Coordinates of C-alpha atoms in Angstrom, one line a residue:
Chain A
D1231 CA -62.6 -13.2 -7.8
I1232 CA -59.7 -10.9 -7.2
V1233 CA -60.8 -8.5 -4.4
M1234 CA -59.4 -5.0 -4.6
T1235 CA -59.2 -3.0 -1.3
Q1236 CA -58.3 0.7 -1.4
S1237 CA -57.2 2.8 1.5
P1238 CA -58.2 5.3 2.7
D1239 CA -61.8 5.6 1.7
S1240 CA -61.4 9.4 1.6
L1241 CA -58.6 11.9 2.3
A1242 CA -58.3 15.7 2.4
V1243 CA -55.1 17.2 1.3
S1244 CA -53.9 20.8 1.1
L1245 CA -53.3 22.4 -2.3
G1246 CA -49.8 21.6 -3.4
E1247 CA -49.3 18.8 -1.0
R1248 CA -48.9 15.1 -1.7
A1249 CA -51.9 12.6 -1.9
T1250 CA -51.3 8.9 -1.6
I1251 CA -53.8 6.2 -2.3
N1252 CA -53.2 2.5 -1.7
C1253 CA -54.7 -0.5 -3.4
K1254 CA -54.2 -4.1 -2.3
T1255 CA -55.3 -7.1 -4.4
S1256 CA -56.3 -10.4 -2.9
Q1257 CA -53.9 -12.2 -5.2
S1258 CA -51.0 -11.2 -7.4
V1259 CA -51.7 -9.4 -10.6
L1260 CA -48.2 -9.7 -11.9
Y1261 CA -47.9 -11.8 -15.0
S1262 CA -44.6 -13.5 -14.7
S1263 CA -44.0 -14.2 -18.4
N1264 CA -43.8 -10.5 -19.2
N1265 CA -43.3 -9.0 -15.8
R1266 CA -46.3 -6.7 -16.2
N1267 CA -48.8 -5.8 -13.4
F1268 CA -52.3 -5.9 -14.8
L1269 CA -53.4 -2.9 -12.7
A1270 CA -54.9 0.4 -13.7
W1271 CA -55.9 3.6 -11.9
Y1272 CA -58.9 5.9 -12.9
Q1273 CA -60.1 9.3 -11.9
Q1274 CA -63.8 10.0 -11.9
K1275 CA -65.3 13.5 -11.5
P1276 CA -69.0 14.0 -10.8
R1277 CA -71.3 13.2 -13.7
Q1278 CA -68.3 12.1 -15.8
P1279 CA -67.1 8.7 -16.9
P1280 CA -63.8 7.4 -15.4
K1281 CA -60.6 8.6 -17.0
L1282 CA -57.6 6.3 -17.4
L1283 CA -54.7 7.7 -15.5
I1284 CA -52.3 4.8 -15.1
S1285 CA -52.0 1.3 -16.6
W1286 CA -49.6 -1.5 -16.1
A1287 CA -49.3 -0.1 -12.6
S1288 CA -47.0 2.7 -13.5
T1289 CA -47.5 3.8 -17.1
R1290 CA -49.2 7.2 -17.4
G1291 CA -52.0 7.5 -19.9
S1292 CA -51.9 9.9 -22.8
G1293 CA -52.1 13.5 -21.6
V1294 CA -52.0 12.7 -18.0
P1295 CA -50.0 15.2 -16.0
D1296 CA -46.8 14.0 -14.5
R1297 CA -47.8 14.8 -11.0
F1298 CA -49.7 11.5 -11.2
S1299 CA -47.6 8.4 -10.7
G1300 CA -48.2 4.8 -10.0
S1301 CA -46.0 2.3 -8.2
G1302 CA -46.1 -1.2 -6.7
S1303 CA -46.0 -4.8 -7.8
G1304 CA -47.7 -8.1 -7.1
T1305 CA -50.5 -7.3 -4.6
D1306 CA -49.6 -3.8 -3.3
F1307 CA -50.0 -0.6 -5.3
T1308 CA -49.9 3.1 -4.8
L1309 CA -51.2 6.1 -6.7
T1310 CA -49.5 9.3 -5.8
I1311 CA -50.5 12.9 -6.7
S1312 CA -47.3 14.8 -6.0
S1313 CA -48.8 18.3 -5.7
L1314 CA -52.5 18.3 -5.4
Q1315 CA -54.4 20.8 -7.7
A1316 CA -58.0 21.9 -7.4
E1317 CA -58.9 20.0 -10.5
D1318 CA -57.7 16.8 -8.9
V1319 CA -60.8 16.6 -6.6
A1320 CA -62.4 13.4 -7.7
V1321 CA -62.9 9.7 -6.8
Y1322 CA -60.0 7.4 -7.7
Y1323 CA -60.4 3.7 -8.5
C1324 CA -57.9 0.9 -9.0
H1325 CA -58.8 -1.9 -11.4
Q1326 CA -57.3 -5.3 -12.1
Y1327 CA -57.5 -6.8 -15.6
Y1328 CA -55.4 -9.8 -14.8
G1329 CA -58.2 -12.3 -14.3
T1330 CA -61.9 -12.4 -15.0
P1331 CA -64.1 -11.2 -13.6
W1332 CA -62.3 -7.9 -13.9
T1333 CA -62.7 -6.0 -10.6
F1334 CA -62.4 -2.5 -9.2
G1335 CA -61.5 -1.1 -5.8
Q1336 CA -64.3 0.6 -3.8
G1337 CA -62.9 4.1 -4.6
T1338 CA -61.1 6.8 -2.7
K1339 CA -62.5 10.3 -2.5
V1340 CA -59.9 13.1 -2.7
E1341 CA -60.9 16.5 -1.4
I1342 CA -59.1 19.8 -0.6
K1343 CA -58.3 20.5 3.0
Chain B
Q1191 CA -60.4 9.8 -32.1
V1192 CA -62.3 6.8 -30.6
Q1193 CA -65.8 7.6 -29.3
L1194 CA -68.4 5.5 -27.6
Q1195 CA -72.0 6.4 -27.1
E1196 CA -74.6 4.5 -25.1
S1197 CA -78.3 4.5 -26.1
G1198 CA -81.4 2.9 -24.7
P1199 CA -84.4 3.3 -22.5
G1200 CA -83.9 5.3 -19.3
L1201 CA -86.7 3.5 -17.5
V1202 CA -87.3 -0.3 -17.3
K1203 CA -90.0 -2.0 -15.2
P1204 CA -89.1 -4.7 -12.7
S1205 CA -88.8 -8.2 -14.1
Q1206 CA -88.4 -6.9 -17.6
T1207 CA -85.3 -6.8 -19.8
L1208 CA -82.8 -3.9 -20.0
S1209 CA -81.3 -3.4 -23.5
L1210 CA -78.6 -0.9 -24.3
T1211 CA -76.5 -0.3 -27.3
C1212 CA -73.0 1.2 -27.6
S1213 CA -72.2 2.9 -30.9
V1214 CA -68.5 3.1 -31.7
S1215 CA -66.8 5.6 -34.0
G1216 CA -63.2 6.1 -34.8
A1217 CA -62.4 2.4 -34.5
S1218 CA -63.6 -0.9 -36.0
I1219 CA -65.2 -3.1 -33.4
S1220 CA -64.0 -6.2 -35.3
G1221 CA -60.4 -5.0 -35.6
G1222 CA -57.5 -5.0 -33.2
D1223 CA -57.2 -6.6 -29.8
Y1224 CA -60.0 -5.1 -27.8
Y1225 CA -62.5 -6.0 -25.1
W1226 CA -65.7 -4.1 -25.7
S1227 CA -67.1 -3.8 -22.3
W1228 CA -70.0 -2.8 -20.1
V1229 CA -69.5 -1.3 -16.6
R1230 CA -72.2 0.0 -14.3
Q1231 CA -72.4 2.3 -11.3
P1232 CA -75.3 2.3 -8.9
P1233 CA -76.2 5.8 -7.6
G1234 CA -73.5 7.1 -5.3
K1235 CA -71.5 3.9 -5.4
G1236 CA -68.5 2.3 -7.1
L1237 CA -67.8 0.7 -10.5
E1238 CA -68.9 -2.8 -11.4
W1239 CA -67.7 -4.6 -14.5
I1240 CA -70.5 -6.4 -16.3
G1241 CA -68.7 -8.2 -19.1
Y1242 CA -67.1 -7.8 -22.5
I1243 CA -67.2 -9.1 -26.0
Y1244 CA -63.8 -9.6 -27.6
S1245 CA -62.9 -8.4 -31.1
S1246 CA -63.1 -12.1 -32.2
G1247 CA -66.7 -12.3 -31.0
S1248 CA -66.2 -14.4 -27.8
S1249 CA -67.8 -12.9 -24.7
Y1250 CA -67.5 -13.2 -21.0
H1251 CA -69.6 -11.8 -18.2
S1252 CA -69.4 -11.5 -14.5
P1253 CA -70.6 -14.6 -12.7
S1254 CA -72.4 -12.3 -10.1
L1255 CA -75.0 -11.5 -12.8
K1256 CA -75.4 -15.2 -13.5
S1257 CA -77.3 -16.0 -16.7
R1258 CA -79.1 -12.7 -16.8
V1259 CA -76.5 -11.0 -19.1
A1260 CA -75.9 -11.2 -22.8
I1261 CA -73.5 -9.1 -24.8
S1262 CA -73.6 -9.2 -28.6
V1263 CA -72.0 -7.3 -31.5
D1264 CA -73.3 -6.0 -34.8
K1265 CA -70.2 -5.6 -36.9
S1266 CA -72.2 -4.0 -39.8
K1267 CA -73.3 -1.2 -37.5
N1268 CA -70.1 -1.1 -35.5
H1269 CA -71.9 -1.3 -32.3
F1270 CA -72.3 -3.8 -29.4
S1271 CA -75.2 -4.4 -27.1
L1272 CA -76.1 -5.4 -23.6
T1273 CA -79.2 -7.2 -22.5
L1274 CA -79.9 -7.8 -18.8
S1275 CA -83.0 -9.8 -18.0
S1276 CA -85.3 -10.0 -14.9
V1277 CA -84.2 -6.6 -13.6
T1278 CA -84.8 -5.4 -10.1
A1279 CA -84.2 -2.0 -8.4
A1280 CA -80.7 -3.2 -7.6
D1281 CA -79.9 -2.9 -11.4
T1282 CA -80.6 0.9 -11.3
G1283 CA -77.5 2.9 -12.2
V1284 CA -75.4 4.5 -14.8
Y1285 CA -74.3 2.1 -17.5
F1286 CA -71.1 2.8 -19.3
C1287 CA -69.6 1.2 -22.3
A1288 CA -65.8 1.1 -22.6
R1289 CA -63.0 -0.2 -24.6
G1290 CA -60.7 -2.6 -22.8
T1291 CA -57.2 -3.1 -24.0
M1292 CA -54.0 -5.0 -23.1
D1293 CA -51.6 -3.3 -25.4
Y1294 CA -48.2 -4.0 -23.8
Y1295 CA -46.7 -1.1 -25.8
A1296 CA -49.5 1.4 -25.0
S1297 CA -52.1 1.1 -22.4
G1298 CA -54.1 -1.5 -20.5
G1299 CA -57.4 -1.3 -18.8
F1300 CA -60.2 0.8 -20.2
D1301 CA -58.8 3.5 -22.4
Y1302 CA -62.0 5.0 -23.9
W1303 CA -65.4 5.3 -22.2
G1304 CA -68.9 6.5 -23.2
Q1305 CA -70.5 9.2 -21.2
G1306 CA -72.9 6.7 -19.6
T1307 CA -76.6 6.4 -19.5
L1308 CA -78.8 6.3 -16.4
V1309 CA -81.2 3.4 -16.3
S1310 CA -83.8 3.3 -13.6
V1311 CA -85.7 0.2 -12.7
S1312 CA -89.1 1.2 -11.4
S1313 CA -92.8 0.4 -11.9

């Protein structure tokens, strides 16, 4: 299984400041034939299902604000919220769909400082 | 607009079988290149992928659940189902159905989710 490790487990950021979440995979999720990273990021608010923010490591989902960006390749990935808004308080998960079983990171809780 | 909706009992007794259905609207379950999936979340914890059934009908489930899991599809009703046998308290949680995709020109991962249904395993 591909193990996903996120860091930190939680972080508190002031409104308008940058939030950075890291995700490390136990093996590469880069598919060499098409140069795509099979890595997604989700946002989950209380009592709601997860919402797809980023797929292919850096492609924003439909309607996702541009303050959310994804970067990285191979085994190391980052989700950045460039200017934290109150509505961004949530738990964020990375997810690999490169190999079965598909797996998720443990989650990172983002709060307002 | 694609919508998914889970349904099924909210309470299951230990050692019995959990059965859930996900009704899909706005998309044909037998069309396209999609992985119709189940994901669960124990109370206060993270997400665990259970398995999927592909548009072609082939299925795959997480080895961690061994042979307890079955995922099936009813194309005539445009829904897919999950059965999990021999449940214990560790199977308590919110169960989500979701559509998985690997569309190189659009999105990958789970692009649509149901609202989730809480299943408690208790006598």
